[in-house]
CSV table of C-alpha atoms in Angstrom, one decimal:
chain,number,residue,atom,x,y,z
A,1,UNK,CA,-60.8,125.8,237.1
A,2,UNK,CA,-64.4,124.7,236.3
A,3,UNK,CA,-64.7,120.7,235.4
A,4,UNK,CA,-67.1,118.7,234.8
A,5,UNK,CA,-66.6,114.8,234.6
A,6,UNK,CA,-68.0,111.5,234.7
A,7,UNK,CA,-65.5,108.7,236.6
A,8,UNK,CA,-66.7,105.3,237.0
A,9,UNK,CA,-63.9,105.4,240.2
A,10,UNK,CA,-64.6,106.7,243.7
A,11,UNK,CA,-65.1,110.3,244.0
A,12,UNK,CA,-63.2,111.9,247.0
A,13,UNK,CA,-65.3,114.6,247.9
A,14,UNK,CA,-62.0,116.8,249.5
A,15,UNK,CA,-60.4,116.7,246.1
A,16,UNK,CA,-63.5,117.9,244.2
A,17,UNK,CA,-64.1,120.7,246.8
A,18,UNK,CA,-60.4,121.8,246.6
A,19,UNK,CA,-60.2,122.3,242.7
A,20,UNK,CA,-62.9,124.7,242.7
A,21,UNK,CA,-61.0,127.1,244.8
A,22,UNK,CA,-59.2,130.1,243.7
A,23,UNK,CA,-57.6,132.6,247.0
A,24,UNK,CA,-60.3,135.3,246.8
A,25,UNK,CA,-63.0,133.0,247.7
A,26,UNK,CA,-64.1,132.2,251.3
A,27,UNK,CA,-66.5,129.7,251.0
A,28,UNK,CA,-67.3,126.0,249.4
A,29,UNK,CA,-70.7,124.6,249.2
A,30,UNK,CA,-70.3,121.1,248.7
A,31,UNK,CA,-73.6,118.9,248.0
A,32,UNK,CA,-72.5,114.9,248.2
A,33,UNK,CA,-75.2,112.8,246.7
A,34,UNK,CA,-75.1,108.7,247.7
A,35,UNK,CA,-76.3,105.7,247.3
A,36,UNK,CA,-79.3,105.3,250.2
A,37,UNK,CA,-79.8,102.1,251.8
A,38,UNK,CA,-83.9,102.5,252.6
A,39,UNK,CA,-86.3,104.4,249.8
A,40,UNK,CA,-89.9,105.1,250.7
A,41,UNK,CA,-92.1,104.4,247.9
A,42,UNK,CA,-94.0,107.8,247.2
A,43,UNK,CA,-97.0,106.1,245.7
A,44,UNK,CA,-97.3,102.8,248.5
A,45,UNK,CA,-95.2,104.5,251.4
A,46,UNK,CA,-93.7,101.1,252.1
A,47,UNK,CA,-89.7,100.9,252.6
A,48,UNK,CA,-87.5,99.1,250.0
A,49,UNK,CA,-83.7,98.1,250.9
A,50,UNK,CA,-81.5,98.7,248.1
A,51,UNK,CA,-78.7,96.3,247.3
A,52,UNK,CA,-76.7,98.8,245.0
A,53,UNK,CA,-77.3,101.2,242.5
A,54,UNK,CA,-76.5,101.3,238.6
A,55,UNK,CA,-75.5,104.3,236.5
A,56,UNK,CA,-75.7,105.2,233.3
A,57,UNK,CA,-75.1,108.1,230.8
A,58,UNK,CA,-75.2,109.1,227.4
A,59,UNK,CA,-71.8,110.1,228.1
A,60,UNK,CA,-70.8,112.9,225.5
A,61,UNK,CA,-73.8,114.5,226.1
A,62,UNK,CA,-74.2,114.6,229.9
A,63,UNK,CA,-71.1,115.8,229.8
A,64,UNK,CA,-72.4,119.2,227.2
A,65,UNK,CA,-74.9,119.6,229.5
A,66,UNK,CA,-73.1,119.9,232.6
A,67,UNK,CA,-71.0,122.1,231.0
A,68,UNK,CA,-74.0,124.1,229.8
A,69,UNK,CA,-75.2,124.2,233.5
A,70,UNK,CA,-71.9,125.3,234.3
A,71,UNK,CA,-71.9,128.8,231.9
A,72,UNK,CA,-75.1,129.1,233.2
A,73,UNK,CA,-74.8,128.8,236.7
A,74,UNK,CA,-71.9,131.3,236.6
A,75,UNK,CA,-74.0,133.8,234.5
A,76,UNK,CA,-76.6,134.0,237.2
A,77,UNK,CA,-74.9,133.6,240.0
A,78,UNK,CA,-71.6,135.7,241.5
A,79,UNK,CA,-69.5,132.3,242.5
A,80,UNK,CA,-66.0,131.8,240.9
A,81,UNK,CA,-66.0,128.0,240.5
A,82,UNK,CA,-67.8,124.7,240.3
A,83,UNK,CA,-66.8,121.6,239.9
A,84,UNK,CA,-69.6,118.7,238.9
A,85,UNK,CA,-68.1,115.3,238.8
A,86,UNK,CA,-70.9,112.2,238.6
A,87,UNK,CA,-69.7,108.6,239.0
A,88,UNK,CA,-71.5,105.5,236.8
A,89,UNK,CA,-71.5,102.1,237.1
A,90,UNK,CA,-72.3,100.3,240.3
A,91,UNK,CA,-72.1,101.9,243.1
A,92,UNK,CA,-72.3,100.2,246.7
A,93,UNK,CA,-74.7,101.5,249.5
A,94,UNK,CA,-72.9,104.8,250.8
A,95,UNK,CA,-70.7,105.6,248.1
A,96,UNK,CA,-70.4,108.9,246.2
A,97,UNK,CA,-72.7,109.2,243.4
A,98,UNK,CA,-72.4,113.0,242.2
A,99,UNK,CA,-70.5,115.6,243.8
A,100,UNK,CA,-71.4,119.4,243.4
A,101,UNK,CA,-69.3,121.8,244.7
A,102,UNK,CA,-69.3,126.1,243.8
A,103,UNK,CA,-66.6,128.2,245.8
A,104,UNK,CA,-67.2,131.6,246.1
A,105,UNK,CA,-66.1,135.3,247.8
A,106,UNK,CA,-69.7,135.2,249.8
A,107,UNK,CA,-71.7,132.0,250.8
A,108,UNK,CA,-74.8,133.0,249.9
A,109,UNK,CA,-74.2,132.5,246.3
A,110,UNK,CA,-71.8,129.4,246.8
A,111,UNK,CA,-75.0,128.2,248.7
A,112,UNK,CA,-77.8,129.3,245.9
A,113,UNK,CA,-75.7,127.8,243.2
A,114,UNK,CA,-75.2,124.3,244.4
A,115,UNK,CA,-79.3,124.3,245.4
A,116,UNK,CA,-79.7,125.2,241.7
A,117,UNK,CA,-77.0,123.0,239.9
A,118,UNK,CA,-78.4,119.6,241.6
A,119,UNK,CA,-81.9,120.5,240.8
A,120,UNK,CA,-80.8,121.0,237.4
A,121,UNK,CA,-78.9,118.1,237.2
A,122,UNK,CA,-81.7,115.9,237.9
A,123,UNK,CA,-83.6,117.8,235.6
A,124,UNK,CA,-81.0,117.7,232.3
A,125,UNK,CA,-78.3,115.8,232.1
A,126,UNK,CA,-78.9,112.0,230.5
A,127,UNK,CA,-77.7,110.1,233.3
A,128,UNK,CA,-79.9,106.9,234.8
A,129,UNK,CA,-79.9,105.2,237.7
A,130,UNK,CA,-81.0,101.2,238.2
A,131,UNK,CA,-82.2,100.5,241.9
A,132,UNK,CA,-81.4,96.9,242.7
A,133,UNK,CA,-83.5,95.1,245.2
A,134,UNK,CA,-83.5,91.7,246.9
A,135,UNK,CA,-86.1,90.5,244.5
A,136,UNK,CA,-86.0,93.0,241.0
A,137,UNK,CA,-84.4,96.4,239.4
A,138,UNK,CA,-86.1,99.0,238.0
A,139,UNK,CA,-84.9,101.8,236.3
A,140,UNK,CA,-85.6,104.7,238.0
A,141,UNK,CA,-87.6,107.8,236.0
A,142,UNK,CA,-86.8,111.1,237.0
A,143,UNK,CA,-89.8,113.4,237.2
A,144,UNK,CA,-88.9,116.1,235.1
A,145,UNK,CA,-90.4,116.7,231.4
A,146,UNK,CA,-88.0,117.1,228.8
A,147,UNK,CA,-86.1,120.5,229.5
A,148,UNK,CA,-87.1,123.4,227.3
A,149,UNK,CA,-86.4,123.3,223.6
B,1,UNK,CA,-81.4,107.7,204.4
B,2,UNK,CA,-80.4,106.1,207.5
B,3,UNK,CA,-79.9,107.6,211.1
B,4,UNK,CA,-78.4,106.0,214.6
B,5,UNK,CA,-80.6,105.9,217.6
B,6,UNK,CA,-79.2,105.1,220.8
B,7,UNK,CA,-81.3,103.7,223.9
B,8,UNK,CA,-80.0,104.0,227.2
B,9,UNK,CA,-81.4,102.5,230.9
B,10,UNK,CA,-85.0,101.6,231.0
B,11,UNK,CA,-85.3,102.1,226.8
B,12,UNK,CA,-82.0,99.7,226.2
B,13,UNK,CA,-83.7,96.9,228.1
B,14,UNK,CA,-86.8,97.4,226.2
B,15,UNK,CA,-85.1,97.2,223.1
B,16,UNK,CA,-82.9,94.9,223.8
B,17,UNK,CA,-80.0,97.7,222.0
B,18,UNK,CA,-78.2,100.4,222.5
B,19,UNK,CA,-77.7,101.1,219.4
B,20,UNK,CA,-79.5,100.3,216.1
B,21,UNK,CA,-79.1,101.9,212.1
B,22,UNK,CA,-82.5,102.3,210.9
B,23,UNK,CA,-83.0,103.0,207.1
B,24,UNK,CA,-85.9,106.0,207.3
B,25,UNK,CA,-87.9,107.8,204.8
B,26,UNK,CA,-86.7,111.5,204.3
B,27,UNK,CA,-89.7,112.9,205.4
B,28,UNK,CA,-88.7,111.0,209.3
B,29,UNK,CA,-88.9,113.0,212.6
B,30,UNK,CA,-88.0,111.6,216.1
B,31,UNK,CA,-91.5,110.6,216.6
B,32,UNK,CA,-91.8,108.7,213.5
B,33,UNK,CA,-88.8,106.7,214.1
B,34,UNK,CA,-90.2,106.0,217.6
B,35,UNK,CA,-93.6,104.6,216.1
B,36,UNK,CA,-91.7,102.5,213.8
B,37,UNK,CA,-89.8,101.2,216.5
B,38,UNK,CA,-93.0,100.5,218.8
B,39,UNK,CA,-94.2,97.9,216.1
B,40,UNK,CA,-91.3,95.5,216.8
B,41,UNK,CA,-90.9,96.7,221.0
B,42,UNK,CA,-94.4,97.5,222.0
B,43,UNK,CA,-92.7,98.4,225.5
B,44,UNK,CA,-91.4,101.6,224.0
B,45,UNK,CA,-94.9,103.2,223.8
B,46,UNK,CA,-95.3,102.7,227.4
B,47,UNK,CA,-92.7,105.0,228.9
B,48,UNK,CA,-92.9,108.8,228.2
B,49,UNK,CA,-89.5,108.9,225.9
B,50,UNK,CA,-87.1,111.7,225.9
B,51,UNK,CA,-85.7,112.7,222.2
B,52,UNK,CA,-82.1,113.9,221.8
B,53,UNK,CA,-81.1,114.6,218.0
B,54,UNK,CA,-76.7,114.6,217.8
B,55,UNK,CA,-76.2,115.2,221.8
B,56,UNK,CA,-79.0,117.9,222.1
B,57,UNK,CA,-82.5,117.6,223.3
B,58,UNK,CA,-85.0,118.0,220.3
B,59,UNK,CA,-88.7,118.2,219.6
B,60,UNK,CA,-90.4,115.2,218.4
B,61,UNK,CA,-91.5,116.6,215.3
B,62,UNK,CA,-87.8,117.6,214.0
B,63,UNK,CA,-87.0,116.2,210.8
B,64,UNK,CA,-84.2,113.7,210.2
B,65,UNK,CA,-81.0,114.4,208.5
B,66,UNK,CA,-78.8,111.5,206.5
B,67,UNK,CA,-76.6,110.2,209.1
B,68,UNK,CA,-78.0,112.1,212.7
B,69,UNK,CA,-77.5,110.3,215.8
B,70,UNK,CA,-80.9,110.3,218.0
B,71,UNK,CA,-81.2,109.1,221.2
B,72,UNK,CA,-84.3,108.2,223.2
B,73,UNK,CA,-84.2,107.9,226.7
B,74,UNK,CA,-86.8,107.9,229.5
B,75,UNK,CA,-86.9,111.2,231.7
B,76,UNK,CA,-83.9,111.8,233.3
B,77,UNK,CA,-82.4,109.9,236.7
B,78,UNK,CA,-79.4,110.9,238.1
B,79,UNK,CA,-77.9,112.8,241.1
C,1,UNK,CA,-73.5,110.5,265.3
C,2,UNK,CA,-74.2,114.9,266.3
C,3,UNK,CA,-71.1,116.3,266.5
C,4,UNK,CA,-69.4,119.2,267.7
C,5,UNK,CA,-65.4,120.0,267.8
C,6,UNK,CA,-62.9,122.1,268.0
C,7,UNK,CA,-59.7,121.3,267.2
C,8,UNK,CA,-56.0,122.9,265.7
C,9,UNK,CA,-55.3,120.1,263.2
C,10,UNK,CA,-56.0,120.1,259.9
C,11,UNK,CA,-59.7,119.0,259.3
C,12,UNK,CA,-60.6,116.7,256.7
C,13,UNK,CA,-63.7,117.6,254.8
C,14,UNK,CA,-64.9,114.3,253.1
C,15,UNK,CA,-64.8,112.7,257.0
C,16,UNK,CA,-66.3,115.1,258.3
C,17,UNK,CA,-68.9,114.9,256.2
C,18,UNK,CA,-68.8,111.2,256.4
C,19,UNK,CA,-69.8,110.7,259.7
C,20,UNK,CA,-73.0,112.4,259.7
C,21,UNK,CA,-74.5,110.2,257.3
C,22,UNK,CA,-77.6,107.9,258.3
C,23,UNK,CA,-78.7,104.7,256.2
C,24,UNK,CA,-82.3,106.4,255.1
C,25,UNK,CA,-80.5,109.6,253.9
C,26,UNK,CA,-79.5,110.5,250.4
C,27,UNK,CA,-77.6,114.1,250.5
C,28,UNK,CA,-75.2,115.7,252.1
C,29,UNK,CA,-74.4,119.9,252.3
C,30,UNK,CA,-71.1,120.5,253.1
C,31,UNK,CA,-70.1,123.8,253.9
C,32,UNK,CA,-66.4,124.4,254.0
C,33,UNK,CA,-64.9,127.9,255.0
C,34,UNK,CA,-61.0,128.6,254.9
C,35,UNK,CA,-58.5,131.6,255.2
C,36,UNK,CA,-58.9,133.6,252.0
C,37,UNK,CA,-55.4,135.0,250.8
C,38,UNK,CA,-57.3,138.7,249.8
C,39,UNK,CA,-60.2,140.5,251.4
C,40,UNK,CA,-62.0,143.4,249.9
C,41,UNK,CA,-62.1,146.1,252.9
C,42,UNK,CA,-65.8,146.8,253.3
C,43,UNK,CA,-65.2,150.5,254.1
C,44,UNK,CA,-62.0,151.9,251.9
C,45,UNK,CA,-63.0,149.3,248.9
C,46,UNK,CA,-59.2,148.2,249.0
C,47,UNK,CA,-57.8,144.6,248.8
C,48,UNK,CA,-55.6,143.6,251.7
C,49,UNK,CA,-53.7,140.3,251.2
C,50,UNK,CA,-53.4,138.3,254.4
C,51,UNK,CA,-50.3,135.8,255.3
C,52,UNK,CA,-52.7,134.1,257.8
C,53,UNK,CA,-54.9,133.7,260.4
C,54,UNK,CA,-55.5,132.7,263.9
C,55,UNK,CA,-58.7,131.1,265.6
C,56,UNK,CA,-58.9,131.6,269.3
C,57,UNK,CA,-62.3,130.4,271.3
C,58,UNK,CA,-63.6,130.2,274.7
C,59,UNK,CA,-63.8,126.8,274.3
C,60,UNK,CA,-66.4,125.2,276.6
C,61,UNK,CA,-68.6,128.0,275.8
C,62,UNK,CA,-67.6,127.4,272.4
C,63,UNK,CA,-69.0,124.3,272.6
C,64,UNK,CA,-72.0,124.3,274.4
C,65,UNK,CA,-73.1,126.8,271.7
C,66,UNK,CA,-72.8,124.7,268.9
C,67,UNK,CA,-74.1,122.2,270.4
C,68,UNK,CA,-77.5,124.9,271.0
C,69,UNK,CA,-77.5,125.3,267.0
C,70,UNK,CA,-77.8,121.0,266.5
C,71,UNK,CA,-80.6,120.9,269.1
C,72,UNK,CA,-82.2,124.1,267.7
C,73,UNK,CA,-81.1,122.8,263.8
C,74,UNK,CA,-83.0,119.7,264.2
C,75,UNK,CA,-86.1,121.2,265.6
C,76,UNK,CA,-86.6,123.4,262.7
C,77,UNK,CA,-85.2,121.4,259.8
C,78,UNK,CA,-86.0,117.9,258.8
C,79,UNK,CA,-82.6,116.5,258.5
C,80,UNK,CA,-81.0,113.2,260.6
C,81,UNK,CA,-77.6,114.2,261.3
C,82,UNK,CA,-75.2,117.2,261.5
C,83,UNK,CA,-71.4,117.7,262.1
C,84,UNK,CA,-69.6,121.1,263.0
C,85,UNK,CA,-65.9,121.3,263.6
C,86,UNK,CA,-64.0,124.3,264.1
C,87,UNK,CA,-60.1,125.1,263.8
C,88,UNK,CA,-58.1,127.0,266.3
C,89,UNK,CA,-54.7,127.9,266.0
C,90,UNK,CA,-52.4,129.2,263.3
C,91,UNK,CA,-53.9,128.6,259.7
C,92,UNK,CA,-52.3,128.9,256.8
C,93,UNK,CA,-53.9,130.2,253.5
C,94,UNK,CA,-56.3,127.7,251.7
C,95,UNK,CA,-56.5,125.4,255.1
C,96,UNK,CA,-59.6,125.0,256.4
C,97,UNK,CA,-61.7,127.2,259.4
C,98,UNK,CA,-64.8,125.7,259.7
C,99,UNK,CA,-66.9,122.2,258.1
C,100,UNK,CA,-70.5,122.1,258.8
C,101,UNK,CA,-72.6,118.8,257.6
C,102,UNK,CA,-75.9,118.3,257.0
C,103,UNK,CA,-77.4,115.1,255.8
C,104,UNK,CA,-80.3,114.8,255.3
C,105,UNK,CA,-83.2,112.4,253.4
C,106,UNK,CA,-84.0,115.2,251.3
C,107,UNK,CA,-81.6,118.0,249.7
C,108,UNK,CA,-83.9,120.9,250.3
C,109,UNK,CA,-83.4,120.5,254.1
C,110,UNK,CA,-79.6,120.0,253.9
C,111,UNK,CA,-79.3,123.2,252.2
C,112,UNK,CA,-81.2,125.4,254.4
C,113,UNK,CA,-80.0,123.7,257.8
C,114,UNK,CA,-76.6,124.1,256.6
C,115,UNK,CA,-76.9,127.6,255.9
C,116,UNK,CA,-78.7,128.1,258.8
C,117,UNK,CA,-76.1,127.0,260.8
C,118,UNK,CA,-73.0,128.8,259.6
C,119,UNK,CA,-75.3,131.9,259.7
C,120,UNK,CA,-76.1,131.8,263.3
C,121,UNK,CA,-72.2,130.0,263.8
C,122,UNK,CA,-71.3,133.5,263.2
C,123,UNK,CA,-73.2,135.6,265.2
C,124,UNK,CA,-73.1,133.5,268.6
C,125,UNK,CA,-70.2,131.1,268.5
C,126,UNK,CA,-67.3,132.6,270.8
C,127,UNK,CA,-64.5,132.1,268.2
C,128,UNK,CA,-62.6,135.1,267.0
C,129,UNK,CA,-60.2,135.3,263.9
C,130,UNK,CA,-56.9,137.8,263.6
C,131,UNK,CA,-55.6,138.0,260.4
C,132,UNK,CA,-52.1,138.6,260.1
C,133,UNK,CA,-51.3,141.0,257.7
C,134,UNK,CA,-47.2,141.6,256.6
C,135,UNK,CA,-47.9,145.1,257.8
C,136,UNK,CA,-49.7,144.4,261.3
C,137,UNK,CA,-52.8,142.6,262.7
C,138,UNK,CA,-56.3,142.8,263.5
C,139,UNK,CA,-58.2,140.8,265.5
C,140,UNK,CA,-61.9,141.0,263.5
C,141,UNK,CA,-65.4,142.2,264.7
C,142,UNK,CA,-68.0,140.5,263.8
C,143,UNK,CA,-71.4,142.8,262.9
C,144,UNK,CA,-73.4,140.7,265.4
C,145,UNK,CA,-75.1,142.3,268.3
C,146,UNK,CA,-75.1,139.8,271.6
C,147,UNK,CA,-77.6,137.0,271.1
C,148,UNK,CA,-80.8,137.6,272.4
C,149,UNK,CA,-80.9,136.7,275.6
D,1,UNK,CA,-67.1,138.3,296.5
D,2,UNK,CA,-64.7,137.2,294.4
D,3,UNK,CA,-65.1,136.7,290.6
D,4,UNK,CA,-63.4,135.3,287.7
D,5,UNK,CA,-62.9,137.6,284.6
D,6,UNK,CA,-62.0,136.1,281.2
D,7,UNK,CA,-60.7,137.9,278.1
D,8,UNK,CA,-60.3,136.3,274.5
D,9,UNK,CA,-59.0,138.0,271.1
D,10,UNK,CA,-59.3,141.8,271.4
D,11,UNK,CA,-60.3,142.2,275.1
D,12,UNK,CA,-56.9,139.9,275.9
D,13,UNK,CA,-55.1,141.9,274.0
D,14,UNK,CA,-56.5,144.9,275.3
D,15,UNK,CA,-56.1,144.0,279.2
D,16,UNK,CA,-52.6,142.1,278.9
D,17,UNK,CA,-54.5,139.2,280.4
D,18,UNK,CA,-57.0,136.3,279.5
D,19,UNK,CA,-57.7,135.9,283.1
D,20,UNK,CA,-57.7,138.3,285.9
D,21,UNK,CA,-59.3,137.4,289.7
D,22,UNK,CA,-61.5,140.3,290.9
D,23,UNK,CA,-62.6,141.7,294.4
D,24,UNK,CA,-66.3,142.9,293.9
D,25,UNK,CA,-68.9,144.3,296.1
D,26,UNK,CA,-72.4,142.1,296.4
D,27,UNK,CA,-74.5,144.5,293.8
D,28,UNK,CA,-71.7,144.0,291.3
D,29,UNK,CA,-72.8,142.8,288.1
D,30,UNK,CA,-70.8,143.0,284.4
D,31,UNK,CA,-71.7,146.2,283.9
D,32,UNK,CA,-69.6,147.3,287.3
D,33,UNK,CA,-66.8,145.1,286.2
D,34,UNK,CA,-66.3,146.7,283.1
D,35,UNK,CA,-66.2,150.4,284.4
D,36,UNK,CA,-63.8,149.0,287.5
D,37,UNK,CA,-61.7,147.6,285.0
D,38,UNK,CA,-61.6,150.5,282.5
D,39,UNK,CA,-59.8,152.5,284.8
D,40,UNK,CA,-57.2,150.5,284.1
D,41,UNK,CA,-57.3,149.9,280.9
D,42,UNK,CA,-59.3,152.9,279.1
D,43,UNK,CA,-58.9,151.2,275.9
D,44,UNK,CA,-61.5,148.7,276.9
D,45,UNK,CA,-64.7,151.2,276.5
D,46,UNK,CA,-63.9,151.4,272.9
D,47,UNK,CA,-64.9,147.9,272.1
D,48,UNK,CA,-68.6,146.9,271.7
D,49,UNK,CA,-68.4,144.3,274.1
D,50,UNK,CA,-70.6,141.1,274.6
D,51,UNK,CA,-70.7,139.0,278.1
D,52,UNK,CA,-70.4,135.9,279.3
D,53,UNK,CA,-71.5,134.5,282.8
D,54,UNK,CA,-70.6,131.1,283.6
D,55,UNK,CA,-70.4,130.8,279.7
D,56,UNK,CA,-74.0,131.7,278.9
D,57,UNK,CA,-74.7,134.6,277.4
D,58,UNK,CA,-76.0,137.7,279.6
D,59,UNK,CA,-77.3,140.8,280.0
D,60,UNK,CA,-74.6,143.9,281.6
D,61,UNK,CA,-76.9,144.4,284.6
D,62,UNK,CA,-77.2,140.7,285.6
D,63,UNK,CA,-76.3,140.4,289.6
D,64,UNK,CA,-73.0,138.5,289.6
D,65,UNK,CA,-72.7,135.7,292.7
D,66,UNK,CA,-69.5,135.2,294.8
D,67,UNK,CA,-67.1,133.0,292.7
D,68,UNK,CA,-69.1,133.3,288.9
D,69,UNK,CA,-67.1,133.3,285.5
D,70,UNK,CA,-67.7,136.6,283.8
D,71,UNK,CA,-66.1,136.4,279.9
D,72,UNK,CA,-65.5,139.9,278.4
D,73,UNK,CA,-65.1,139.8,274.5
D,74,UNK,CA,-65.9,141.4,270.8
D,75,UNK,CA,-68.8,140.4,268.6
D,76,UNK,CA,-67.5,136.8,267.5
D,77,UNK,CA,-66.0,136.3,264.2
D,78,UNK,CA,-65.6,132.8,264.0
D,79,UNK,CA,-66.7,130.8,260.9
């Protein structure tokens, strides 16, 4: 009941949640990541207003390393399930971009897991975002070295 | 021998590709396909590139096979 | 866009968690708790399968003490919005109990408000659950000692 | 005085009543309900139980005034 998937459709969060679930689990933690209308520039401070965000993968292989997250996440951690479903292409302000959600007997775990999964996420699988301003793009760079060989 | 490399976001535009067949020595790695690229796309030197060698990430200094697929790719942006 | 609720119809996750969410903020923690069809006695070790449950609250009480967790919440953790909605009533196996919603500009704050709040949720809320067993009932006791007062 | 007495879950159960309406002298306070009422109903003095007045959390030797709310119930198991 683990999945992982890349949709360039709207992700309902309920349905991503629900698959994860098997009856002697208590507890979902669901982490719903989305297109943000204001970004705070880390270097300048200043505010930019984003029009709508890009995404894009190399798509057989974001897809082998969520799976490799997956094993991993369930080695380490006492959950049942996890779902990890990413959407690509444009996305308007507000929408869906990745959903993350572990079910598990305690919450704890469900909790630790889903912290862990998004933070590697970011980290490892080859998905890109484009921020698209008023007056320019830019492809954003994550700030993660290349994971460990 | 010749290998794929695939560009993806920020690397694509750079290019101008996403995908190109370069014809490389047998001695190639990942990092000498990259300087060869940087001759015609300058651009490429500037951003700290990413090396994945048939869907895995890879050390620069890996050597080629006939017919790999390598991918470059500026660090990581999703979520 | 705080919320607190109780309510006996079904709860929709993905709206709950909807209407916490700010323009400047980019996550989302969901937590989602439902009636688990087996539970692990903590005592005897057995597995008791339950046919369901029922939620019963003192209601404005209820209330007034989740709304003590937002206020205290957003003191603590730097997150913009939060949502908590509680079932009463008969629920089925799968449906569920409790959503709690954290957004939040950052997902580091979303996770630990969120846990947080289903934490304390549990040890002051006045809601109590009986699970219905096809051999009797048992309204549950929770470990918690009275708040402090 | 006169006070209010509420009982949810267990304590409902326990009492046959959510509500009951009870004569009390002016140094009552929750601690004096619960042994009045535990006459009654002995079963009552084998829960832990937490109180309510005027649905605030309080301590069992809190004063009650003429007319207050006193909830009687288990440690909470919501969630």
């Amino acid at each position: 009941m683990d999945y992982t998937e890349l949709t360039t459709e709207p992700i309902d969060i309920t349905s991503v949640a629900r698959r994860v679930v098997p009856p002697e689990c208590g507890a979902t933690v669901t982490l719903d990541g989305y297109a943000r209308r204001f970004t705070k520039d880390k270097q300048t401070g200043e505010t930019r207003e984003t029009e709508y965000l890009v995404y894009e993968a190399y798509e057989p292989m974001a897809i082998r390393e969520m799976q490799k997250l997956v094993e991993q996440v369930k080695s380490e951690f006492e959950i049942a399930n996890v779902g990890i479903v990413h959407r690509l292409g444009k996305l308007e302000i507000g929408e869906t971009s990745v959903v993350i959600s572990v079910a598990a007997p305690h919450r704890r775990a469900a909790f630790a897991a889903c912290e862990w999964l998004i933070k590697e996420l970011k980290r490892t699988v080859p998905i890109w975002k484009k921020e698209v301003f008023a007056d320019g793009e830019v492809w954003v760079e994550g700030d993660s070295q290349a994971p460990a060989l | 021998m010749k290998v794929t490399v695939l560009f993806f976001g920020a690397t694509a535009d750079t290019v101008g590709s996403r995908e190109l067949e370069i014809r490389a020595d047998e001695a190639a790695t990942a990092k000498s396909i990259i300087d060869q690229l940087s001759k015609d796309h300058p651009a490429l030197a500037k951003h700290k590139l990413l090396i994945a060698i048939n869907e895995e990430y890879a050390d620069p200094d890996t050597l080629l096979k006939d017919g790999e697929e390598v991918a470059l790719f500026t660090a990581v942006s999703g979520g």
